[in-house]
Tab-separated table of C-alpha atoms and ligand atoms in Angstrom:
chain	number	residue	atom	x	y	z
A	55	MET	CA	34.388	-72.133	-35.941
A	56	ILE	CA	36.318	-73.538	-33.284
A	57	ARG	CA	39.497	-75.141	-33.931
A	58	LYS	CA	41.208	-78.249	-32.141
A	59	LYS	CA	44.478	-77.794	-31.273
A	60	SER	CA	47.470	-80.375	-32.288
A	61	ARG	CA	49.664	-82.110	-29.980
A	62	GLU	CA	52.441	-79.521	-31.419
A	63	GLU	CA	50.512	-76.575	-31.054
A	64	ILE	CA	49.832	-77.594	-27.357
A	65	LYS	CA	53.284	-77.941	-26.585
A	66	LEU	CA	54.272	-74.248	-27.694
A	67	MET	CA	51.388	-72.958	-25.826
A	68	ARG	CA	52.499	-74.718	-22.942
A	69	HIS	CA	55.637	-72.855	-23.500
A	70	ALA	CA	53.959	-69.852	-24.295
A	71	GLY	CA	51.998	-70.392	-20.488
A	72	HIS	CA	55.110	-71.059	-18.760
A	73	ILE	CA	56.509	-67.673	-19.904
A	74	VAL	CA	53.742	-65.555	-18.755
A	75	ALA	CA	53.700	-67.726	-15.288
A	76	LEU	CA	57.194	-66.594	-15.232
A	77	VAL	CA	56.101	-63.181	-15.146
A	78	HIS	CA	53.212	-63.675	-12.752
A	79	GLN	CA	55.781	-65.247	-10.461
A	80	LYS	CA	58.157	-61.830	-10.986
A	81	MET	CA	54.910	-59.715	-10.525
A	82	LYS	CA	53.761	-61.506	-6.819
A	83	GLU	CA	57.502	-60.303	-6.056
A	84	VAL	CA	57.710	-56.899	-6.755
A	85	VAL	CA	53.823	-55.959	-6.613
A	86	GLU	CA	54.129	-53.582	-3.193
A	87	PRO	CA	53.066	-50.090	-2.038
A	88	GLY	CA	55.312	-47.373	-4.229
A	89	ILE	CA	55.373	-49.208	-7.602
A	90	SER	CA	54.110	-47.605	-10.651
A	91	THR	CA	52.268	-49.868	-13.164
A	92	LYS	CA	54.573	-48.175	-15.496
A	93	GLU	CA	57.579	-50.069	-13.432
A	94	LEU	CA	55.438	-53.593	-13.699
A	95	ASP	CA	55.041	-53.361	-17.513
A	96	GLU	CA	58.322	-52.660	-17.828
A	97	ILE	CA	59.754	-55.604	-16.140
A	98	ALA	CA	57.288	-57.786	-17.506
A	99	MET	CA	58.138	-56.869	-20.795
A	100	LYS	CA	62.130	-57.615	-19.731
A	101	VAL	CA	60.796	-61.273	-18.682
A	102	ILE	CA	59.144	-61.545	-21.963
A	103	LYS	CA	62.086	-60.723	-24.312
A	104	GLU	CA	64.379	-62.713	-21.917
A	105	ASN	CA	62.272	-65.818	-22.819
A	106	ARG	CA	62.254	-64.952	-26.618
A	107	ALA	CA	58.711	-64.216	-26.623
A	108	VAL	CA	56.680	-61.458	-28.032
A	109	PRO	CA	54.142	-59.377	-25.651
A	110	THR	CA	50.895	-60.381	-27.245
A	111	PHE	CA	49.190	-57.012	-25.599
A	112	LEU	CA	51.357	-54.625	-27.513
A	113	GLY	CA	49.855	-52.966	-30.398
A	114	TYR	CA	46.643	-55.570	-29.648
A	115	ASN	CA	43.921	-53.473	-31.403
A	116	GLY	CA	46.504	-50.224	-30.320
A	117	PHE	CA	46.970	-51.246	-26.841
A	118	PRO	CA	50.195	-49.202	-25.756
A	119	ALA	CA	51.702	-51.566	-23.128
A	120	CYS	CA	52.549	-55.373	-22.605
A	121	ILE	CA	50.438	-55.932	-19.393
A	122	CYS	CA	47.160	-54.714	-18.223
A	123	THR	CA	47.015	-53.216	-14.896
A	124	SER	CA	43.828	-52.579	-13.075
A	125	ILE	CA	43.540	-51.297	-9.369
A	126	ASN	CA	40.552	-51.621	-7.000
A	127	GLU	CA	37.770	-50.516	-8.820
A	128	GLN	CA	38.919	-51.006	-12.352
A	129	VAL	CA	38.338	-54.464	-13.854
A	130	VAL	CA	40.120	-55.585	-16.879
A	131	HIS	CA	42.324	-53.595	-19.604
A	132	GLY	CA	43.803	-50.631	-17.517
A	133	ILE	CA	46.650	-49.097	-18.884
A	134	PRO	CA	50.325	-48.678	-17.049
A	135	SER	CA	51.108	-45.380	-16.181
A	136	GLU	CA	54.038	-43.714	-14.204
A	137	LYS	CA	51.109	-41.821	-12.683
A	138	ALA	CA	49.254	-45.024	-11.178
A	139	ILE	CA	51.653	-45.852	-8.033
A	140	LEU	CA	50.072	-48.717	-5.822
A	141	LYS	CA	49.089	-47.753	-2.347
A	142	ASP	CA	48.507	-50.213	0.754
A	143	GLY	CA	45.492	-51.771	0.681
A	144	ASP	CA	45.023	-51.633	-3.420
A	145	ILE	CA	44.044	-54.908	-5.134
A	146	ILE	CA	45.460	-54.940	-8.801
A	147	ALA	CA	44.505	-57.836	-11.399
A	148	ILE	CA	47.594	-58.210	-13.676
A	149	ASP	CA	47.144	-59.527	-17.003
A	150	VAL	CA	49.387	-60.726	-19.175
A	151	GLY	CA	49.663	-62.454	-22.708
A	152	ALA	CA	52.961	-64.009	-24.450
A	153	THR	CA	53.358	-65.419	-28.028
A	154	TYR	CA	56.190	-68.170	-28.595
A	155	ARG	CA	56.549	-69.307	-32.059
A	156	GLY	CA	53.045	-68.117	-32.936
A	157	LEU	CA	51.040	-69.555	-30.043
A	158	VAL	CA	49.282	-67.736	-27.194
A	159	GLY	CA	49.586	-68.094	-23.188
A	160	ASP	CA	46.825	-65.516	-21.501
A	161	SER	CA	46.743	-65.321	-17.952
A	162	ALA	CA	45.249	-62.467	-15.263
A	163	TRP	CA	45.834	-62.609	-11.487
A	164	SER	CA	44.759	-60.258	-8.905
A	165	TYR	CA	47.424	-58.972	-6.032
A	166	ALA	CA	46.724	-57.638	-2.856
A	167	VAL	CA	49.252	-54.553	-2.089
A	168	GLY	CA	50.603	-54.568	0.985
A	169	ASN	CA	47.891	-55.332	3.452
A	170	VAL	CA	44.344	-55.354	2.267
A	171	SER	CA	41.050	-55.627	4.106
A	172	ASP	CA	38.971	-59.145	4.947
A	173	ASP	CA	36.444	-57.739	2.473
A	174	ILE	CA	39.274	-57.517	-0.273
A	175	LYS	CA	40.848	-60.890	0.889
A	176	ARG	CA	37.282	-62.172	0.053
A	177	LEU	CA	36.649	-61.120	-2.661
A	178	MET	CA	40.113	-62.653	-4.199
A	179	LYS	CA	39.082	-65.924	-2.413
A	180	ALA	CA	35.936	-66.051	-4.500
A	181	THR	CA	37.460	-64.976	-7.915
A	182	GLU	CA	40.153	-67.474	-7.680
A	183	GLU	CA	37.596	-70.489	-6.367
A	184	SER	CA	35.462	-69.408	-9.257
A	185	LEU	CA	38.124	-69.698	-11.825
A	186	TYR	CA	39.014	-73.468	-10.456
A	187	ALA	CA	35.521	-74.329	-10.442
A	188	GLY	CA	35.556	-73.375	-14.476
A	189	ILE	CA	38.273	-74.830	-15.274
A	190	ASP	CA	37.401	-78.201	-13.671
A	191	LYS	CA	34.589	-78.216	-16.165
A	192	MET	CA	36.836	-77.856	-19.263
A	193	ARG	CA	36.591	-81.914	-19.873
A	194	PRO	CA	35.163	-83.357	-23.519
A	195	GLY	CA	31.635	-84.089	-23.471
A	196	ASN	CA	30.733	-81.046	-21.061
A	197	VAL	CA	29.402	-78.185	-22.414
A	198	LEU	CA	30.461	-74.368	-22.373
A	199	ASP	CA	27.603	-73.570	-20.438
A	200	ASP	CA	28.687	-76.138	-17.728
A	201	ILE	CA	32.018	-73.758	-17.425
A	202	SER	CA	29.846	-70.974	-17.426
A	203	GLY	CA	27.419	-72.317	-14.725
A	204	ALA	CA	30.314	-73.190	-12.301
A	205	VAL	CA	31.671	-69.763	-12.109
A	206	GLU	CA	28.303	-68.508	-11.732
A	207	ASP	CA	27.627	-70.686	-8.664
A	208	VAL	CA	30.546	-69.490	-6.805
A	209	ALA	CA	29.740	-65.915	-7.519
A	210	LEU	CA	26.041	-66.234	-6.280
A	211	LYS	CA	27.379	-68.447	-3.080
A	212	TYR	CA	29.615	-65.291	-2.183
A	213	GLY	CA	27.078	-62.661	-3.605
A	214	TYR	CA	29.378	-60.866	-5.426
A	215	GLY	CA	28.337	-59.064	-8.986
A	216	ILE	CA	29.488	-60.241	-12.265
A	217	VAL	CA	31.079	-58.798	-14.971
A	218	ARG	CA	28.460	-59.830	-17.672
A	219	GLN	CA	29.935	-57.526	-21.210
A	220	TYR	CA	33.206	-59.408	-20.869
A	221	GLY	CA	33.923	-63.238	-20.921
A	222	GLY	CA	36.796	-65.844	-21.659
A	223	HIS	CA	37.638	-66.760	-25.087
A	224	GLY	CA	39.249	-69.764	-27.225
A	225	VAL	CA	42.974	-68.880	-27.699
A	226	GLY	CA	45.626	-70.203	-30.149
A	227	HIS	CA	47.256	-68.449	-32.596
A	228	GLN	CA	45.447	-65.471	-31.972
A	229	MET	CA	44.916	-64.237	-28.300
A	230	HIS	CA	40.836	-64.096	-29.295
A	231	GLU	CA	39.280	-66.990	-30.926
A	232	GLU	CA	36.250	-68.636	-30.792
A	233	PRO	CA	34.266	-69.069	-28.577
A	234	PHE	CA	33.209	-66.690	-26.484
A	235	LEU	CA	32.621	-67.973	-22.782
A	236	TYR	CA	30.241	-66.396	-20.525
A	237	ASN	CA	30.647	-66.388	-16.740
A	238	TYR	CA	27.012	-66.872	-16.278
A	239	ARG	CA	24.608	-69.458	-17.828
A	240	VAL	CA	23.622	-68.383	-20.998
A	241	GLY	CA	22.502	-72.387	-22.187
A	242	ASP	CA	25.161	-72.523	-24.395
A	243	LYS	CA	25.201	-76.190	-25.355
A	244	THR	CA	28.202	-75.716	-27.926
A	245	LEU	CA	30.382	-79.489	-26.732
A	246	ILE	CA	33.890	-79.170	-25.292
A	247	LYS	CA	36.409	-81.462	-27.540
A	248	SER	CA	39.693	-82.566	-26.809
A	249	GLY	CA	42.301	-80.076	-27.857
A	250	TYR	CA	39.702	-77.180	-27.429
A	251	ALA	CA	42.016	-74.535	-25.791
A	252	ILE	CA	40.057	-71.785	-23.914
A	253	ALA	CA	41.018	-68.945	-21.564
A	254	ILE	CA	38.932	-68.778	-18.821
A	255	GLU	CA	38.812	-65.471	-17.013
A	256	PRO	CA	35.852	-64.806	-14.015
A	257	MET	CA	35.790	-61.212	-13.304
A	258	LEU	CA	33.888	-60.565	-10.033
A	259	ASN	CA	32.669	-57.227	-8.307
A	260	MET	CA	32.347	-56.899	-4.569
A	261	GLY	CA	29.157	-54.615	-5.765
A	262	CYS	CA	27.296	-54.850	-8.769
A	263	ASP	CA	27.302	-56.300	-12.041
A	264	GLU	CA	27.508	-52.960	-13.917
A	265	VAL	CA	30.712	-51.500	-15.647
A	266	SER	CA	31.638	-49.154	-18.086
A	267	VAL	CA	34.627	-48.084	-20.116
A	268	ALA	CA	36.915	-44.711	-19.047
A	269	LEU	CA	37.395	-41.796	-21.753
A	270	ASP	CA	40.688	-43.488	-22.647
A	271	GLU	CA	38.368	-46.134	-24.310
A	272	TRP	CA	40.501	-48.787	-22.315
A	273	THR	CA	40.000	-49.414	-18.600
A	274	VAL	CA	37.255	-50.919	-17.805
A	275	SER	CA	35.121	-50.180	-14.144
A	276	THR	CA	32.334	-50.843	-11.694
A	277	VAL	CA	29.832	-48.489	-11.932
A	278	ASP	CA	28.954	-48.125	-8.069
A	279	ARG	CA	33.477	-47.912	-7.779
A	280	LYS	CA	33.642	-50.994	-5.527
A	281	PRO	CA	36.259	-53.086	-6.087
A	282	SER	CA	36.672	-56.058	-8.301
A	283	ALA	CA	39.060	-59.061	-8.837
A	284	HIS	CA	39.826	-60.984	-12.011
A	285	PHE	CA	41.611	-64.494	-12.290
A	286	GLU	CA	42.303	-65.843	-15.813
A	287	HIS	CA	44.240	-69.425	-16.894
A	288	THR	CA	44.632	-71.025	-20.282
A	289	VAL	CA	43.342	-74.390	-20.631
A	290	VAL	CA	42.907	-77.399	-22.903
A	291	ALA	CA	40.602	-79.844	-22.516
A	292	THR	CA	42.079	-83.305	-23.146
A	293	ASP	CA	41.270	-86.804	-22.394
A	294	ASP	CA	42.872	-86.680	-19.318
A	295	GLY	CA	41.197	-83.640	-17.970
A	296	PRO	CA	42.041	-79.913	-17.866
A	297	GLN	CA	45.598	-78.930	-18.348
A	298	ILE	CA	46.534	-75.536	-17.418
A	299	MET	CA	49.092	-73.677	-19.946
A	300	THR	CA	49.890	-70.689	-18.239
A	301	LYS	CA	51.722	-72.129	-15.297
A	302	LEU	CA	55.449	-73.143	-14.160
A	303	MET	CA	56.825	-76.057	-16.336
A	304	GLU	CA	58.552	-78.320	-13.812
B	189	LIG	MG1	44.323	-62.089	-20.015
B	190	LIG	MG1	41.596	-63.574	-22.293
C-alpha cells in the first residue's frame, strides 16, 4: 500500500532532505583527485551527525558505511574504502540517506573528478536531464508510467543504456517503501496522489543495460565496464506540483 504523507511528515522529510543536500554540497567541495572514498564517507558522517540526523544507509541490510560511492563502471551501492582513491577523469556517484526524527531523505549525485572526457560530461548531463524529466511528471493525476516514460525518453534520445534491475521507490518512514518505480515504461497505471513521496533515481549507462553484483555482494557494475551515472532526488507530489525534498532550504 502506498501511504500519503501528512503535512507534518513532509515537513520532517524536507528537513531530512536539507541535511542530505548539505552533505552533497560538501561532497562537491571535497571530491578531487587523491581523496579516498573512505574519507568521503567520514566527511558525510560528520555532516549528518552535526545536524542531529542518522545515516540511513549505515547498517541497512548490513551496509557498512553511511554513503554509497560508485566509481566509473560501478553503478550503485559501492562501498567506501581507503583503497578506492579518486583519479583525474573519474566519475563518482555518491548516494546519501539521512533520517531526521524518523523521516528519510535519499539523494544521489554524480560528480566529475578533475577533468573528465566530453563523453562523461554528456552522460552526466543526460542522466540529470532524465531525473528532472521524471520529476516533472510527479503530479497528482499522472500515473507512475508517466515518470518512467519521461526518464526512458531522455535515455533513448541520448542512446544510453538504462539499468533495469534497480529503480526508484517510495520513501518516508522507511528508505524503501512502495511503490517501486521503473526507469522505463512497464505500463504501471498506479495513480499518483497528492502526498505521495518517491525517490526518483535514473541510472544510465554509456554502453549496454546489463549490470552485475560483485563478490562483496553490494557493488553493482556494468557488465561491459563502461561508465554509468546516477542522479536521485526525493520528491513529493502536491497540488502545487512536484516538491523536491532533497535540496537546501532557503
Ligand atoms: Mg539513494
Ligand atoms: Mg533511493
